[in-house]
């Protein structure tokens, strides 16, 4: 599946993907996550304009089925969101997007990828560990990651266990 920069026309599709993927949280007892609104169009546009919003098109339909957005935070590329439509799941799409983000981060001189995620959701922390991410301890959190975690807590995400994770990227 090809990965390309998101276009303005893609942005509403990213919201649709987010809503569809959110439904996977409902059976896990996380209906608030399922009901959470996707990133606003102006927020997605900010990532797109900075060159940090990428999408994957389905080989057969040509329709956008996944996306990744992020930004540099404290010398690393912080993955704000990587979401795959459930119909395209379990085909390596998320893995490909994370690998692509690592290449772009390396090109920008960044040393690692970081993200925050739920610990008890199978396609969250356990998945990222399989991709080579490790959980950061409190003293390892950079000021930017502490700020991100504080914002998440304000939005009620700490109702479920969450962690910051990091994957170093080689030159």
Coordinates of N, CA, C and O in Angstrom, one line a residue:
X1 N 0.8 -1.2 0.0 CA 0.0 0.0 0.0 C 0.9 1.2 0.0 O 1.7 1.4 0.9
X2 N 0.7 2.1 -0.9 CA 1.5 3.3 -1.0 C 1.2 4.3 0.1 O 0.0 4.4 0.6
X3 N 2.2 5.0 0.6 CA 2.1 6.0 1.6 C 2.4 7.3 0.9 O 3.4 7.4 0.2
X4 N 1.6 8.3 1.2 CA 1.8 9.6 0.6 C 1.4 10.7 1.6 O 0.7 10.5 2.6
X5 N 1.8 12.0 1.3 CA 1.3 13.1 2.2 C -0.2 13.3 2.0 O -0.7 13.1 0.9
X6 N -0.8 13.6 3.1 CA -2.3 13.9 3.1 C -2.5 15.1 2.3 O -1.7 16.1 2.3
X7 N -3.7 15.2 1.6 CA -4.1 16.4 0.9 C -5.3 17.0 1.7 O -5.9 16.3 2.5
X8 N -5.6 18.2 1.4 CA -6.8 18.8 2.0 C -8.1 17.9 1.8 O -8.9 17.8 2.8
X9 N -8.2 17.3 0.7 CA -9.4 16.5 0.4 C -9.5 15.3 1.3 O -10.5 14.7 1.5
X10 N -8.3 14.8 1.7 CA -8.2 13.6 2.6 C -8.7 13.8 4.0 O -9.1 12.9 4.7
X11 N -8.6 15.0 4.5 CA -8.8 15.3 5.9 C -10.2 14.8 6.4 O -10.2 14.2 7.5
X12 N -11.3 15.1 5.7 CA -12.6 14.5 6.3 C -12.6 13.0 6.3 O -13.2 12.4 7.2
X13 N -11.9 12.3 5.4 CA -11.8 10.9 5.4 C -11.0 10.4 6.6 O -11.3 9.3 7.1
X14 N -10.0 11.2 7.1 CA -9.3 10.8 8.3 C -10.2 10.8 9.5 O -10.1 9.9 10.3
X15 N -11.1 11.7 9.5 CA -12.1 11.7 10.6 C -13.0 10.5 10.5 O -13.3 9.9 11.6
X16 N -13.4 10.1 9.3 CA -14.2 8.9 9.2 C -13.5 7.7 9.6 O -14.0 6.8 10.3
X17 N -12.2 7.6 9.3 CA -11.4 6.4 9.7 C -11.3 6.4 11.2 O -11.4 5.3 11.8
X18 N -11.1 7.6 11.8 CA -11.0 7.6 13.3 C -12.3 7.2 14.0 O -12.2 6.4 14.9
X19 N -13.4 7.6 13.4 CA -14.7 7.2 14.0 C -14.9 5.6 13.9 O -15.3 5.0 14.8
X20 N -14.5 5.1 12.7 CA -14.7 3.7 12.5 C -13.8 2.9 13.5 O -14.2 1.9 14.1
X21 N -12.5 3.3 13.6 CA -11.6 2.6 14.4 C -11.9 2.8 15.9 O -11.7 1.9 16.7
X22 N -12.5 3.9 16.2 CA -12.9 4.1 17.6 C -13.9 3.1 18.1 O -14.0 2.8 19.3
X23 N -14.7 2.6 17.2 CA -15.8 1.6 17.6 C -15.2 0.3 18.2 O -15.8 -0.4 18.9
X24 N -13.9 0.1 17.8 CA -13.2 -1.1 18.4 C -13.0 -1.0 19.9 O -12.8 -2.1 20.5
X25 N -13.1 0.2 20.5 CA -12.9 0.3 21.9 C -14.2 0.0 22.7 O -14.1 -0.3 23.9
X26 N -15.3 0.1 22.0 CA -16.6 -0.1 22.7 C -16.6 -1.5 23.4 O -16.9 -1.6 24.6
X27 N -16.3 -2.6 22.7 CA -16.4 -3.9 23.4 C -15.3 -4.1 24.5 O -15.5 -5.0 25.3
X28 N -14.4 -3.2 24.6 CA -13.3 -3.3 25.6 C -13.8 -2.5 26.9 O -13.0 -2.4 27.8
X29 N -15.0 -2.0 26.9 CA -15.5 -1.2 28.0 C -15.0 0.2 28.0 O -14.8 0.8 29.1
X30 N -14.7 0.7 26.8 CA -14.2 2.1 26.7 C -15.1 2.9 25.7 O -14.6 3.4 24.7
X31 N -16.4 2.9 26.1 CA -17.3 3.6 25.2 C -17.0 5.1 25.0 O -17.3 5.7 23.9
X32 N -16.4 5.7 26.0 CA -16.0 7.1 25.9 C -15.0 7.3 24.8 O -15.0 8.4 24.1
X33 N -14.1 6.4 24.6 CA -13.1 6.5 23.5 C -13.8 6.3 22.2 O -13.5 7.0 21.2
X34 N -14.7 5.4 22.1 CA -15.4 5.1 20.9 C -16.2 6.4 20.5 O -16.3 6.7 19.3
X35 N -16.8 7.1 21.5 CA -17.6 8.2 21.2 C -16.8 9.5 21.0 O -17.4 10.6 20.7
X36 N -15.5 9.5 21.3 CA -14.7 10.7 21.3 C -14.6 11.2 19.8 O -14.5 10.4 18.9
X37 N -14.7 12.5 19.7 CA -14.7 13.1 18.4 C -13.3 13.0 17.8 O -12.3 13.1 18.5
X38 N -13.1 12.8 16.5 CA -11.8 12.7 15.9 C -11.2 14.1 15.9 O -11.8 15.1 16.2
X39 N -9.9 14.2 15.6 CA -9.3 15.5 15.5 C -10.0 16.4 14.5 O -10.5 16.0 13.5
X40 N -10.1 17.7 14.9 CA -10.8 18.7 14.1 C -10.1 18.9 12.8 O -8.8 18.7 12.7
X41 N -10.8 19.3 11.8 CA -10.2 19.6 10.5 C -9.0 20.6 10.5 O -8.0 20.4 9.9
X42 N -9.2 21.6 11.4 CA -8.1 22.6 11.4 C -6.8 22.0 12.1 O -5.7 22.4 11.8
X43 N -7.0 21.1 13.1 CA -5.9 20.4 13.7 C -5.2 19.5 12.7 O -4.0 19.5 12.6
X44 N -6.0 18.8 11.9 CA -5.4 17.9 10.9 C -4.7 18.7 9.8 O -3.6 18.3 9.4
X45 N -5.3 19.9 9.5 CA -4.6 20.8 8.5 C -3.3 21.3 9.0 O -2.3 21.4 8.2
X46 N -3.2 21.6 10.3 CA -1.9 22.0 10.9 C -0.9 20.9 10.7 O 0.3 21.3 10.3
X47 N -1.2 19.7 11.0 CA -0.2 18.6 10.7 C 0.1 18.5 9.3 O 1.3 18.3 8.9
X48 N -0.9 18.6 8.4 CA -0.7 18.5 7.0 C 0.3 19.6 6.5 O 1.2 19.3 5.7
X49 N 0.0 20.8 6.9 CA 0.8 21.9 6.4 C 2.3 21.8 6.9 O 3.2 22.3 6.2
X50 N 2.5 21.2 8.1 CA 3.8 21.0 8.6 C 4.6 19.9 7.9 O 5.7 19.7 8.2
X51 N 3.8 19.1 7.1 CA 4.4 18.0 6.4 C 4.5 16.7 7.2 O 5.3 15.8 6.9
X52 N 3.6 16.7 8.2 CA 3.6 15.5 9.2 C 2.3 14.8 9.2 O 1.8 14.4 10.3
X53 N 1.7 14.7 8.1 CA 0.4 13.9 8.0 C 0.5 13.1 6.7 O 0.7 13.6 5.6
X54 N 0.4 11.7 6.9 CA 0.6 10.8 5.8 C -0.6 9.8 5.8 O -1.1 9.5 6.9
X55 N -0.9 9.4 4.6 CA -2.0 8.5 4.5 C -1.6 7.3 3.6 O -0.6 7.3 2.9
X56 N -2.4 6.2 3.7 CA -2.2 5.0 3.0 C -3.5 4.8 2.2 O -4.6 4.8 2.8
X57 N -3.3 4.5 0.9 CA -4.5 4.2 0.0 C -4.6 2.7 -0.2 O -3.5 2.0 -0.3
X58 N -5.8 2.2 -0.2 CA -6.0 0.8 -0.5 C -5.6 0.5 -1.9 O -5.9 1.3 -2.9
X59 N -4.9 -0.6 -2.2 CA -4.4 -0.9 -3.5 C -5.5 -1.1 -4.5 O -5.4 -0.9 -5.7
X60 N -6.6 -1.7 -4.0 CA -7.7 -2.1 -4.9 C -8.7 -0.9 -5.1 O -9.0 -0.5 -6.3
X61 N -9.1 -0.3 -4.0 CA -10.2 0.8 -4.2 C -9.5 2.2 -4.4 O -10.2 3.1 -4.8
X62 N -8.3 2.3 -4.0 CA -7.7 3.7 -4.0 C -8.1 4.6 -2.9 O -7.7 5.7 -2.8
X63 N -9.0 4.1 -2.0 CA -9.6 4.9 -0.9 C -8.6 4.9 0.2 O -7.9 4.0 0.5
X64 N -8.5 6.1 0.9 CA -7.6 6.2 2.1 C -8.1 5.3 3.2 O -9.3 5.3 3.5
X65 N -7.2 4.5 3.7 CA -7.6 3.5 4.8 C -6.9 3.7 6.1 O -7.2 3.0 7.1
X66 N -5.9 4.5 6.1 CA -5.1 4.7 7.3 C -4.4 6.1 7.3 O -4.1 6.6 6.2
X67 N -4.0 6.6 8.4 CA -3.2 7.8 8.5 C -2.3 7.8 9.7 O -2.6 7.1 10.7
X68 N -1.3 8.7 9.7 CA -0.5 9.0 10.8 C -0.2 10.5 10.8 O 0.1 11.1 9.8
X69 N -0.3 11.1 12.0 CA 0.0 12.5 12.2 C 1.0 12.6 13.4 O 0.9 11.8 14.3
X70 N 1.8 13.6 13.4 CA 2.7 13.8 14.5 C 3.5 15.1 14.3 O 3.3 15.8 13.4
X71 N 4.5 15.2 15.2 CA 5.3 16.4 15.2 C 6.5 16.2 16.0 O 6.5 15.4 16.9
X72 N 7.6 17.0 15.8 CA 8.8 16.9 16.6 C 8.5 17.4 18.0 O 7.8 18.4 18.2
X73 N 9.0 16.6 19.0 CA 8.8 17.0 20.4 C 10.2 16.6 21.1 O 10.5 15.4 21.1
X74 N 10.9 17.6 21.5 CA 12.1 17.3 22.3 C 13.1 16.4 21.6 O 13.6 15.4 22.2
X75 N 13.3 16.6 20.4 CA 14.3 15.8 19.6 C 13.9 14.5 19.1 O 14.7 13.7 18.5
X76 N 12.6 14.2 19.2 CA 12.0 13.0 18.7 C 10.8 13.3 17.9 O 10.2 14.4 18.0
X77 N 10.4 12.4 17.0 CA 9.1 12.6 16.3 C 8.0 11.9 17.1 O 8.0 10.7 17.3
X78 N 7.1 12.8 17.6 CA 6.0 12.2 18.5 C 4.8 11.9 17.6 O 4.3 12.8 16.9
X79 N 4.4 10.6 17.6 CA 3.3 10.2 16.8 C 2.0 10.5 17.6 O 1.8 10.0 18.7
X80 N 1.3 11.5 17.1 CA 0.1 11.9 17.8 C -1.0 10.9 17.6 O -1.8 10.6 18.5
X81 N -1.1 10.4 16.4 CA -2.2 9.5 16.1 C -1.8 8.6 14.9 O -1.2 9.1 13.9
X82 N -2.0 7.3 15.0 CA -1.9 6.4 13.8 C -3.1 5.6 13.9 O -3.4 4.9 14.9
X83 N -3.9 5.6 12.8 CA -5.2 5.0 12.8 C -5.4 4.2 11.5 O -5.2 4.8 10.4
X84 N -5.8 3.0 11.6 CA -6.1 2.2 10.5 C -7.6 1.8 10.5 O -8.2 1.4 11.5
X85 N -8.3 2.0 9.4 CA -9.7 1.6 9.3 C -9.8 0.1 9.6 O -9.0 -0.7 9.1
X86 N -10.8 -0.3 10.4 CA -10.9 -1.7 10.8 C -10.9 -2.7 9.5 O -10.4 -3.8 9.6
X87 N -11.5 -2.2 8.4 CA -11.5 -3.1 7.2 C -10.2 -3.3 6.6 O -10.0 -4.3 5.9
X88 N -9.2 -2.5 7.0 CA -7.8 -2.7 6.5 C -6.9 -3.2 7.6 O -5.6 -3.2 7.3
X89 N -7.4 -3.5 8.7 CA -6.6 -4.0 9.8 C -5.9 -5.3 9.5 O -6.3 -6.1 8.7
X90 N -4.8 -5.5 10.3 CA -4.1 -6.8 10.3 C -3.4 -7.1 8.9 O -3.3 -8.3 8.6
X91 N -3.1 -6.0 8.2 CA -2.4 -6.2 6.9 C -1.0 -5.5 6.9 O -0.4 -5.3 5.9
X92 N -0.6 -5.0 8.1 CA 0.7 -4.3 8.2 C 0.7 -2.9 7.8 O 1.7 -2.2 7.7
X93 N -0.5 -2.3 7.7 CA -0.6 -0.9 7.3 C -0.1 0.0 8.4 O 0.7 0.9 8.1
X94 N -0.5 -0.2 9.7 CA 0.0 0.6 10.7 C 1.6 0.5 10.9 O 2.3 1.5 11.0
X95 N 2.1 -0.7 10.8 CA 3.5 -1.0 10.8 C 4.2 -0.2 9.7 O 5.3 0.5 10.0
X96 N 3.7 -0.2 8.5 CA 4.3 0.6 7.4 C 4.3 2.1 7.7 O 5.2 2.8 7.4
X97 N 3.2 2.6 8.2 CA 3.1 4.0 8.5 C 4.1 4.4 9.6 O 4.8 5.4 9.5
X98 N 4.3 3.6 10.6 CA 5.3 3.9 11.7 C 6.7 3.8 11.1 O 7.5 4.7 11.4
X99 N 7.0 2.9 10.2 CA 8.3 2.8 9.6 C 8.5 4.0 8.7 O 9.6 4.6 8.7
X100 N 7.5 4.5 8.0 CA 7.6 5.6 7.1 C 7.9 6.9 8.0 O 8.8 7.7 7.7
X101 N 7.2 7.0 9.1 CA 7.4 8.1 10.0 C 8.8 8.1 10.6 O 9.5 9.1 10.7
X102 N 9.4 6.9 10.8 CA 10.8 6.8 11.3 C 11.7 7.3 10.2 O 12.7 8.0 10.5
X103 N 11.5 6.9 9.0 CA 12.3 7.4 7.9 C 12.3 8.9 7.8 O 13.3 9.6 7.6
X104 N 11.1 9.5 7.8 CA 11.0 11.0 7.7 C 11.6 11.6 8.9 O 12.3 12.7 8.8
X105 N 11.5 11.1 10.1 CA 12.1 11.6 11.3 C 13.6 11.6 11.2 O 14.3 12.6 11.5
X106 N 14.1 10.5 10.7 CA 15.6 10.4 10.5 C 16.0 11.5 9.5 O 17.1 12.1 9.8
X107 N 15.3 11.7 8.5 CA 15.6 12.7 7.5 C 15.6 14.1 8.1 O 16.4 15.0 7.7
X108 N 14.8 14.3 9.2 CA 14.8 15.6 9.9 C 15.8 15.7 11.0 O 15.8 16.7 11.7
X109 N 16.6 14.7 11.1 CA 17.7 14.7 12.2 C 17.1 14.3 13.6 O 17.8 14.6 14.6
X110 N 16.0 13.7 13.6 CA 15.4 13.4 14.9 C 15.9 12.0 15.3 O 16.3 11.2 14.5
X111 N 16.0 11.7 16.6 CA 16.7 10.5 17.1 C 15.8 9.4 17.5 O 16.2 8.3 17.7
X112 N 14.5 9.6 17.5 CA 13.6 8.6 18.0 C 12.1 8.9 17.6 O 11.8 10.0 17.2
X113 N 11.3 7.9 17.8 CA 9.8 8.1 17.7 C 9.3 8.0 19.1 O 9.8 7.2 19.9
X114 N 8.3 8.8 19.5 CA 7.6 8.6 20.8 C 6.1 8.6 20.5 O 5.6 9.0 19.4
X115 N 5.4 8.1 21.5 CA 3.9 8.1 21.4 C 3.4 7.9 22.8 O 4.2 7.5 23.7
X116 N 2.2 8.1 23.0 CA 1.5 7.7 24.2 C 0.3 6.8 23.8 O -0.2 6.9 22.7
X117 N 0.0 5.9 24.7 CA -0.9 4.8 24.3 C -1.5 4.1 25.5 O -1.0 4.2 26.6
X118 N -2.6 3.4 25.3 CA -3.2 2.6 26.4 C -2.4 1.3 26.6 O -2.0 0.7 25.6
X119 N -2.2 0.9 27.8 CA -1.4 -0.3 28.1 C -2.2 -1.6 27.9 O -1.6 -2.6 27.6
X120 N -3.5 -1.5 28.1 CA -4.2 -2.8 28.1 C -5.1 -3.0 26.9 O -5.9 -3.9 26.9
X121 N -4.8 -2.3 25.8 CA -5.5 -2.5 24.6 C -4.5 -3.2 23.7 O -3.4 -2.7 23.4
X122 N -4.9 -4.4 23.2 CA -4.0 -5.2 22.4 C -3.3 -4.5 21.2 O -2.2 -4.8 20.9
X123 N -4.0 -3.6 20.5 CA -3.4 -3.0 19.4 C -2.8 -1.6 19.8 O -2.5 -0.8 18.9
X124 N -2.6 -1.4 21.0 CA -1.9 -0.3 21.5 C -0.5 -0.7 22.1 O 0.3 -1.2 21.3
X125 N -0.2 -0.5 23.4 CA 1.1 -0.8 23.9 C 1.7 -2.1 23.5 O 2.8 -2.2 23.1
X126 N 0.9 -3.2 23.7 CA 1.5 -4.5 23.3 C 2.0 -4.5 21.8 O 3.0 -5.1 21.5
X127 N 1.2 -3.9 20.9 CA 1.5 -3.8 19.5 C 2.8 -3.0 19.3 O 3.7 -3.4 18.6
X128 N 2.9 -1.9 20.0 CA 4.1 -1.0 19.8 C 5.3 -1.7 20.4 O 6.4 -1.5 19.8
X129 N 5.2 -2.4 21.4 CA 6.3 -3.2 21.9 C 6.8 -4.2 20.9 O 8.1 -4.3 20.7
X130 N 5.9 -4.8 20.1 CA 6.4 -5.7 19.0 C 7.1 -4.9 17.9 O 7.9 -5.5 17.2
X131 N 6.8 -3.6 17.8 CA 7.4 -2.8 16.8 C 8.8 -2.2 17.3 O 9.4 -1.5 16.6
X132 N 9.1 -2.6 18.5 CA 10.4 -2.1 19.1 C 10.4 -0.9 20.0 O 11.4 -0.4 20.4
X133 N 9.2 -0.4 20.3 CA 9.0 0.7 21.3 C 9.2 0.1 22.7 O 8.9 -1.1 23.0
X134 N 9.7 0.9 23.6 CA 9.8 0.6 25.0 C 9.1 1.6 25.9 O 9.0 2.8 25.5
X135 N 8.5 1.2 27.0 CA 7.8 2.1 27.9 C 8.9 3.0 28.6 O 9.9 2.5 29.1
X136 N 8.6 4.2 28.7 CA 9.5 5.2 29.4 C 9.1 5.3 30.8 O 7.9 5.3 31.2
X137 N 10.0 5.4 31.7 CA 9.8 5.6 33.1 C 9.6 7.1 33.4 O 10.0 7.9 32.5
X138 N 9.1 7.4 34.5 CA 8.8 8.8 34.8 C 10.0 9.7 34.6 O 9.9 10.8 34.0
X139 N 11.2 9.4 35.1 CA 12.4 10.2 35.0 C 12.8 10.4 33.5 O 13.5 11.3 33.2
X140 N 12.4 9.4 32.6 CA 12.8 9.5 31.2 C 11.9 10.4 30.4 O 12.2 10.8 29.3
X141 N 10.8 10.9 31.0 CA 9.9 11.7 30.2 C 10.5 13.1 30.0 O 10.9 13.7 31.0
X142 N 10.5 13.6 28.8 CA 11.0 14.9 28.5 C 9.9 15.9 28.9 O 8.7 15.6 29.1
X143 N 10.3 17.2 29.0 CA 9.3 18.2 29.3 C 8.1 18.2 28.3 O 6.9 18.3 28.7
X144 N 8.3 18.0 27.0 CA 7.3 17.9 26.0 C 6.3 16.8 26.3 O 5.1 16.9 26.1
X145 N 6.9 15.6 26.6 CA 6.1 14.4 26.8 C 5.3 14.6 28.1 O 4.1 14.2 28.2
X146 N 5.8 15.3 29.1 CA 5.1 15.5 30.4 C 3.9 16.4 30.0 O 2.8 16.2 30.6
X147 N 4.1 17.4 29.2 CA 3.0 18.3 28.8 C 1.9 17.5 28.1 O 0.7 17.7 28.3
X148 N 2.3 16.7 27.1 CA 1.3 15.9 26.4 C 0.5 15.0 27.3 O -0.7 14.9 27.3
X149 N 1.2 14.3 28.3 CA 0.5 13.5 29.2 C -0.4 14.3 30.1 O -1.5 13.8 30.5
X150 N 0.0 15.5 30.5 CA -0.9 16.3 31.3 C -2.2 16.7 30.6 O -3.3 16.7 31.1
X151 N -2.0 17.0 29.3 CA -3.2 17.4 28.5 C -4.1 16.2 28.3 O -5.3 16.3 28.4
X152 N -3.5 15.0 28.1 CA -4.3 13.8 28.0 C -5.1 13.5 29.3 O -6.3 13.2 29.3
X153 N -4.4 13.8 30.5 CA -5.1 13.6 31.8 C -6.3 14.6 31.9 O -7.3 14.2 32.4
X154 N -6.1 15.8 31.4 CA -7.1 16.8 31.5 C -8.3 16.4 30.7 O -9.5 16.7 31.0
X155 N -8.1 15.6 29.6 CA -9.2 15.1 28.7 C -9.8 13.8 29.2 O -10.6 13.2 28.5
X156 N -9.3 13.3 30.4 CA -9.9 12.1 31.0 C -9.3 10.8 30.5 O -9.8 9.7 30.8
X157 N -8.2 10.9 29.7 CA -7.7 9.6 29.2 C -7.0 8.7 30.2 O -6.8 7.5 30.0
X158 N -6.7 9.3 31.4 CA -6.0 8.6 32.4 C -7.0 7.7 33.2 O -6.6 7.0 34.1
X159 N -8.3 7.7 32.8 CA -9.2 6.7 33.4 C -8.8 5.3 33.1 O -9.1 4.4 33.9
X160 N -8.0 5.1 32.0 CA -7.5 3.8 31.7 C -5.9 3.9 31.7 O -5.4 5.0 31.4
X161 N -5.2 2.9 32.1 CA -3.8 3.0 32.1 C -3.1 3.4 30.8 O -3.5 2.8 29.8
X162 N -2.2 4.4 30.9 CA -1.5 4.9 29.7 C -0.1 5.0 30.0 O 0.4 5.1 31.1
X163 N 0.7 4.9 28.9 CA 2.2 5.1 29.0 C 2.7 5.9 27.9 O 2.1 6.0 26.8
X164 N 3.9 6.4 28.1 CA 4.7 7.0 27.0 C 5.7 5.9 26.5 O 6.2 5.2 27.4
X165 N 5.9 5.9 25.2 CA 6.8 4.9 24.7 C 7.8 5.6 23.7 O 7.5 6.6 23.2
X166 N 8.9 4.9 23.5 CA 9.9 5.5 22.7 C 10.6 4.3 21.9 O 10.8 3.2 22.4
X167 N 11.0 4.7 20.6 CA 11.7 3.8 19.8 C 12.9 4.6 19.2 O 12.6 5.6 18.5
X168 N 14.1 4.2 19.5 CA 15.3 4.9 18.9 C 15.4 4.5 17.5 O 15.1 3.4 17.1
X169 N 15.8 5.5 16.7 CA 15.9 5.2 15.2 C 17.4 5.4 14.9 O 18.0 6.4 15.2
X170 N 17.9 4.4 14.2 CA 19.3 4.5 13.8 C 19.6 5.4 12.6 O 18.7 5.7 11.8
X171 N 20.8 5.8 12.5 CA 21.2 6.7 11.4 C 21.2 6.0 10.1 O 21.4 4.8 10.0

